[in-house]
mmCIF file of C-alpha atoms in Angstrom:
data_model
loop_
_atom_site.group_PDB
_atom_site.id
_atom_site.type_symbol
_atom_site.label_atom_id
_atom_site.label_comp_id
_atom_site.label_asym_id
_atom_site.label_seq_id
_atom_site.Cartn_x
_atom_site.Cartn_y
_atom_site.Cartn_z
ATOM 1 C CA UNK A 943 96.165 111.304 91.592
ATOM 2 C CA UNK A 944 97.320 111.694 87.971
ATOM 3 C CA UNK A 945 100.973 111.333 88.972
ATOM 4 C CA UNK A 946 100.364 108.256 91.099
ATOM 5 C CA UNK A 947 101.133 104.772 89.893
ATOM 6 C CA UNK A 948 101.405 101.377 91.586
ATOM 7 C CA UNK A 949 105.137 101.333 90.805
ATOM 8 C CA UNK A 950 105.649 104.428 92.980
ATOM 9 C CA UNK A 951 105.536 104.563 96.777
ATOM 10 C CA UNK A 952 105.694 107.069 99.608
ATOM 11 C CA UNK A 953 108.868 106.988 101.668
ATOM 12 C CA UNK A 954 107.532 107.475 105.169
ATOM 13 C CA UNK A 955 110.322 109.697 106.442
ATOM 14 C CA UNK A 956 109.489 112.144 103.635
ATOM 15 C CA UNK A 957 105.740 112.387 104.239
ATOM 16 C CA UNK A 958 105.015 111.827 107.936
ATOM 17 C CA UNK A 959 104.163 115.015 109.849
ATOM 18 C CA UNK A 960 102.327 113.616 112.873
ATOM 19 C CA UNK A 961 104.668 113.879 115.895
ATOM 20 C CA UNK A 962 103.177 110.674 117.300
ATOM 21 C CA UNK A 963 104.456 108.624 114.355
ATOM 22 C CA UNK A 964 108.121 107.777 114.825
ATOM 23 C CA UNK A 965 109.858 106.442 111.725
ATOM 24 C CA UNK A 966 113.275 104.819 111.955
ATOM 25 C CA UNK A 967 115.579 105.160 108.967
ATOM 26 C CA UNK A 968 115.042 106.225 105.383
ATOM 27 C CA UNK A 969 113.693 103.147 103.645
ATOM 28 C CA UNK A 970 110.213 102.292 104.951
ATOM 29 C CA UNK A 971 107.426 102.874 102.458
ATOM 30 C CA UNK A 972 103.678 102.856 101.872
ATOM 31 C CA UNK A 973 102.020 102.026 98.555
ATOM 32 C CA UNK A 974 99.752 105.063 98.192
ATOM 33 C CA UNK A 975 98.580 104.757 94.588
ATOM 34 C CA UNK A 976 94.876 104.273 95.340
ATOM 35 C CA UNK A 977 94.246 106.482 98.344
ATOM 36 C CA UNK A 978 95.118 109.705 100.184
ATOM 37 C CA UNK A 979 98.459 108.468 101.428
ATOM 38 C CA UNK A 980 99.894 107.015 104.614
ATOM 39 C CA UNK A 981 98.721 109.648 107.085
ATOM 40 C CA UNK A 982 95.520 110.398 105.217
ATOM 41 C CA UNK A 983 94.312 106.832 104.762
ATOM 42 C CA UNK A 984 96.410 104.183 106.497
ATOM 43 C CA UNK A 985 96.792 105.628 110.016
ATOM 44 C CA UNK A 986 93.425 106.047 111.742
ATOM 45 C CA UNK A 987 92.381 107.798 114.966
ATOM 46 C CA UNK A 988 95.820 109.043 115.968
ATOM 47 C CA UNK A 989 96.056 112.341 117.789
ATOM 48 C CA UNK A 990 98.514 114.705 116.142
ATOM 49 C CA UNK A 991 97.142 115.199 112.639
ATOM 50 C CA UNK A 992 96.488 118.683 111.219
ATOM 51 C CA UNK A 993 93.281 119.102 113.237
ATOM 52 C CA UNK A 994 93.824 117.146 116.440
ATOM 53 C CA UNK A 995 97.315 118.475 117.130
ATOM 54 C CA UNK A 996 95.606 121.678 118.263
ATOM 55 C CA UNK A 997 93.528 119.813 120.840
ATOM 56 C CA UNK A 998 94.422 119.499 124.495
ATOM 57 C CA UNK A 999 94.791 115.725 125.085
ATOM 58 C CA UNK A 1000 92.441 114.248 127.666
ATOM 59 C CA UNK A 1001 94.559 111.118 128.133
ATOM 60 C CA UNK A 1002 98.059 109.832 127.281
ATOM 61 C CA UNK A 1003 98.478 109.644 123.522
ATOM 62 C CA UNK A 1004 99.583 106.348 122.031
ATOM 63 C CA UNK A 1005 102.373 106.397 119.462
ATOM 64 C CA UNK A 1006 103.130 104.499 116.275
ATOM 65 C CA UNK A 1007 106.715 103.269 115.906
ATOM 66 C CA UNK A 1008 107.837 102.079 112.470
ATOM 67 C CA UNK A 1009 111.167 100.386 111.897
ATOM 68 C CA UNK A 1010 113.444 100.621 108.884
ATOM 69 C CA UNK A 1011 112.912 98.737 105.613
ATOM 70 C CA UNK A 1012 109.219 98.223 106.425
ATOM 71 C CA UNK A 1013 106.994 97.441 103.408
ATOM 72 C CA UNK A 1014 103.378 98.601 103.800
ATOM 73 C CA UNK A 1015 101.112 97.584 100.941
ATOM 74 C CA UNK A 1016 98.101 99.431 99.580
ATOM 75 C CA UNK A 1017 94.984 99.965 101.702
ATOM 76 C CA UNK A 1018 96.567 98.806 104.959
ATOM 77 C CA UNK A 1019 94.750 100.185 108.010
ATOM 78 C CA UNK A 1020 96.596 100.885 111.247
ATOM 79 C CA UNK A 1021 94.044 101.591 113.970
ATOM 80 C CA UNK A 1022 95.289 103.712 116.832
ATOM 81 C CA UNK A 1023 93.756 104.436 120.221
ATOM 82 C CA UNK A 1024 91.917 107.704 119.685
ATOM 83 C CA UNK A 1025 88.567 105.973 119.237
ATOM 84 C CA UNK A 1026 88.774 103.561 122.164
ATOM 85 C CA UNK A 1027 85.824 105.058 123.993
ATOM 86 C CA UNK A 1028 83.390 102.156 123.570
ATOM 87 C CA UNK A 1029 83.414 100.300 126.892
ATOM 88 C CA UNK A 1030 82.390 96.698 126.353
ATOM 89 C CA UNK A 1031 82.127 96.279 130.126
ATOM 90 C CA UNK A 1032 79.493 99.025 130.368
ATOM 91 C CA UNK A 1033 75.816 98.427 129.654
ATOM 92 C CA UNK A 1034 75.819 101.099 126.943
ATOM 93 C CA UNK A 1035 78.614 101.207 124.368
ATOM 94 C CA UNK A 1036 77.820 104.729 123.190
ATOM 95 C CA UNK A 1037 80.655 107.264 123.769
ATOM 96 C CA UNK A 1038 78.756 109.978 125.666
ATOM 97 C CA UNK A 1039 80.864 113.116 125.973
ATOM 98 C CA UNK A 1040 79.741 113.480 129.611
ATOM 99 C CA UNK A 1041 81.846 110.420 130.499
ATOM 100 C CA UNK A 1042 84.334 110.343 127.649
ATOM 101 C CA UNK A 1043 87.403 110.392 129.870
ATOM 102 C CA UNK A 1044 86.106 107.445 131.861
ATOM 103 C CA UNK A 1045 85.204 105.639 128.654
ATOM 104 C CA UNK A 1046 88.682 105.800 127.139
ATOM 105 C CA UNK A 1047 90.789 102.666 127.607
ATOM 106 C CA UNK A 1048 94.265 102.972 126.114
ATOM 107 C CA UNK A 1049 95.844 100.034 124.305
ATOM 108 C CA UNK A 1050 99.424 101.312 124.347
ATOM 109 C CA UNK A 1051 101.850 102.076 121.551
ATOM 110 C CA UNK A 1052 101.906 100.183 118.256
ATOM 111 C CA UNK A 1053 105.238 98.883 116.970
ATOM 112 C CA UNK A 1054 106.057 97.685 113.454
ATOM 113 C CA UNK A 1055 109.464 96.045 113.502
ATOM 114 C CA UNK A 1056 112.323 96.441 111.045
ATOM 115 C CA UNK A 1057 111.955 94.593 107.771
ATOM 116 C CA UNK A 1058 108.293 93.675 108.301
ATOM 117 C CA UNK A 1059 105.846 93.384 105.396
ATOM 118 C CA UNK A 1060 102.185 94.309 105.799
ATOM 119 C CA UNK A 1061 100.096 92.846 102.983
ATOM 120 C CA UNK A 1062 97.341 94.618 101.090
ATOM 121 C CA UNK A 1063 94.253 95.565 103.110
ATOM 122 C CA UNK A 1064 95.460 94.043 106.342
ATOM 123 C CA UNK A 1065 94.452 95.780 109.561
ATOM 124 C CA UNK A 1066 96.443 96.283 112.755
ATOM 125 C CA UNK A 1067 94.470 96.753 115.943
ATOM 126 C CA UNK A 1068 95.805 99.242 118.517
ATOM 127 C CA UNK A 1069 98.736 98.348 120.719
ATOM 128 C CA UNK A 1070 100.094 95.383 118.762
ATOM 129 C CA UNK A 1071 103.744 94.685 118.005
ATOM 130 C CA UNK A 1072 104.799 93.272 114.651
ATOM 131 C CA UNK A 1073 108.146 91.552 115.054
ATOM 132 C CA UNK A 1074 111.227 92.066 112.912
ATOM 133 C CA UNK A 1075 110.912 90.471 109.486
ATOM 134 C CA UNK A 1076 107.319 89.324 110.028
ATOM 135 C CA UNK A 1077 104.816 89.003 107.172
ATOM 136 C CA UNK A 1078 101.130 89.848 107.607
ATOM 137 C CA UNK A 1079 99.094 88.365 104.757
ATOM 138 C CA UNK A 1080 96.597 90.395 102.754
ATOM 139 C CA UNK A 1081 93.219 91.025 104.411
ATOM 140 C CA UNK A 1082 94.425 89.791 107.792
ATOM 141 C CA UNK A 1083 93.341 91.396 111.060
ATOM 142 C CA UNK A 1084 96.105 91.525 113.652
ATOM 143 C CA UNK A 1085 94.734 91.496 117.191
ATOM 144 C CA UNK A 1086 97.828 90.355 119.102
ATOM 145 C CA UNK A 1087 101.606 90.559 118.887
ATOM 146 C CA UNK A 1088 103.301 88.852 115.951
ATOM 147 C CA UNK A 1089 106.594 87.045 116.426
ATOM 148 C CA UNK A 1090 109.716 87.983 114.451
ATOM 149 C CA UNK A 1091 110.172 86.268 111.094
ATOM 150 C CA UNK A 1092 106.744 84.660 111.224
ATOM 151 C CA UNK A 1093 103.980 84.633 108.615
ATOM 152 C CA UNK A 1094 100.425 85.207 109.823
ATOM 153 C CA UNK A 1095 97.085 85.261 108.037
ATOM 154 C CA UNK A 1096 93.373 85.388 108.716
ATOM 155 C CA UNK A 1097 90.900 87.224 110.918
ATOM 156 C CA UNK A 1098 92.067 87.186 113.593
ATOM 157 C CA UNK A 1099 95.563 86.609 112.226
ATOM 158 C CA UNK A 1100 97.074 83.254 113.186
ATOM 159 C CA UNK A 1101 100.538 81.817 112.721
ATOM 160 C CA UNK A 1102 100.942 80.037 109.388
ATOM 161 C CA UNK A 1103 104.630 79.271 109.671
ATOM 162 C CA UNK A 1104 108.009 80.761 110.478
ATOM 163 C CA UNK A 1105 110.107 82.025 107.613
ATOM 164 C CA UNK A 1106 113.211 80.220 108.869
ATOM 165 C CA UNK A 1107 114.218 77.603 111.425
ATOM 166 C CA UNK A 1108 114.092 78.837 115.005
ATOM 167 C CA UNK A 1109 117.883 78.746 115.412
ATOM 168 C CA UNK A 1110 118.345 80.876 112.302
ATOM 169 C CA UNK A 1111 115.771 83.379 113.574
ATOM 170 C CA UNK A 1112 117.599 83.588 116.891
ATOM 171 C CA UNK A 1113 120.860 84.308 115.092
ATOM 172 C CA UNK A 1114 119.256 86.862 112.774
ATOM 173 C CA UNK A 1115 117.847 88.776 115.732
ATOM 174 C CA UNK A 1116 121.212 88.674 117.477
ATOM 175 C CA UNK A 1117 122.885 90.208 114.412
ATOM 176 C CA UNK A 1118 120.759 93.379 114.762
ATOM 177 C CA UNK A 1119 120.941 93.776 110.994
ATOM 178 C CA UNK A 1120 118.768 96.864 110.879
ATOM 179 C CA UNK A 1121 120.997 98.695 113.328
ATOM 180 C CA UNK A 1122 124.090 98.260 111.170
ATOM 181 C CA UNK A 1123 125.822 101.356 109.811
ATOM 182 C CA UNK A 1124 124.658 102.189 106.292
ATOM 183 C CA UNK A 1125 128.032 101.181 104.838
ATOM 184 C CA UNK A 1126 127.880 97.707 106.355
ATOM 185 C CA UNK A 1127 124.288 97.149 105.242
ATOM 186 C CA UNK A 1128 125.113 98.221 101.700
ATOM 187 C CA UNK A 1129 128.226 96.031 101.567
ATOM 188 C CA UNK A 1130 126.358 92.932 102.744
ATOM 189 C CA UNK A 1131 123.075 93.555 100.921
ATOM 190 C CA UNK A 1132 123.808 90.835 98.352
ATOM 191 C CA UNK A 1133 123.948 88.266 101.189
ATOM 192 C CA UNK A 1134 120.804 89.632 102.820
ATOM 193 C CA UNK A 1135 119.017 89.098 99.510
ATOM 194 C CA UNK A 1136 119.598 85.373 99.808
ATOM 195 C CA UNK A 1137 118.519 82.390 101.916
ATOM 196 C CA UNK A 1138 122.071 81.148 102.546
ATOM 197 C CA UNK A 1139 122.736 81.901 106.204
ATOM 198 C CA UNK A 1140 126.213 80.349 106.192
ATOM 199 C CA UNK A 1141 127.258 82.654 103.364
ATOM 200 C CA UNK A 1142 125.835 85.635 105.230
ATOM 201 C CA UNK A 1143 127.710 84.687 108.408
ATOM 202 C CA UNK A 1144 131.005 84.322 106.566
ATOM 203 C CA UNK A 1145 130.497 87.627 104.756
ATOM 204 C CA UNK A 1146 129.791 89.396 108.054
ATOM 205 C CA UNK A 1147 132.956 87.967 109.594
ATOM 206 C CA UNK A 1148 135.083 89.062 106.642
ATOM 207 C CA UNK A 1149 133.533 92.527 106.644
ATOM 208 C CA UNK A 1150 134.067 92.998 110.386
ATOM 209 C CA UNK A 1151 137.675 91.804 110.114
ATOM 210 C CA UNK A 1152 138.307 94.241 107.272
ATOM 211 C CA UNK A 1153 136.864 97.148 109.234
ATOM 212 C CA UNK A 1154 138.904 96.226 112.296
ATOM 213 C CA UNK A 1155 142.129 95.984 110.276
ATOM 214 C CA UNK A 1156 141.559 99.407 108.702
ATOM 215 C CA UNK A 1157 141.112 101.164 112.049
#
């Protein structure tokens, strides 16, 4: 803990060991200053940690997919499906080991899209998808899928607004920015760190023309 500071973060591709956490790219991070780190504190009930990876799974294991350039703030909780053995449709909620396989109800994989930002102490319930560029406000509880480039808040999290006009969002998604080669992303980063979509579009066109001419 003595070397930790709020100005330092964990790069997920450097620290994740659980085979059921799939991290895209080299830039997603977790702010681990105040806890035991991403796998130790943020990801809960996911088969594949140091202890459970030795177990024989009794049901299909859900996975956590994390895009590139994802910002995960301190104390975020990502609940996975390993504890979904409390059947609300049964008279007794208790997870008796006699019927544990019947009790388990999977929620599916969890996806955190490229460029998303999860605010401090927010919680993701199992099986949700956070869209590209979405913002989840601090202390929010996400119980359903979140649209790309939207801002949500509350418990349960509700749409507050979209970050951009719908037509701009459509064009941003079509650009597949986070699938660009590293060289293209680096060259156009100045325009990505801006709200001027026309300038970004023109810069992309010029870059693509330059690459084509040099082939």
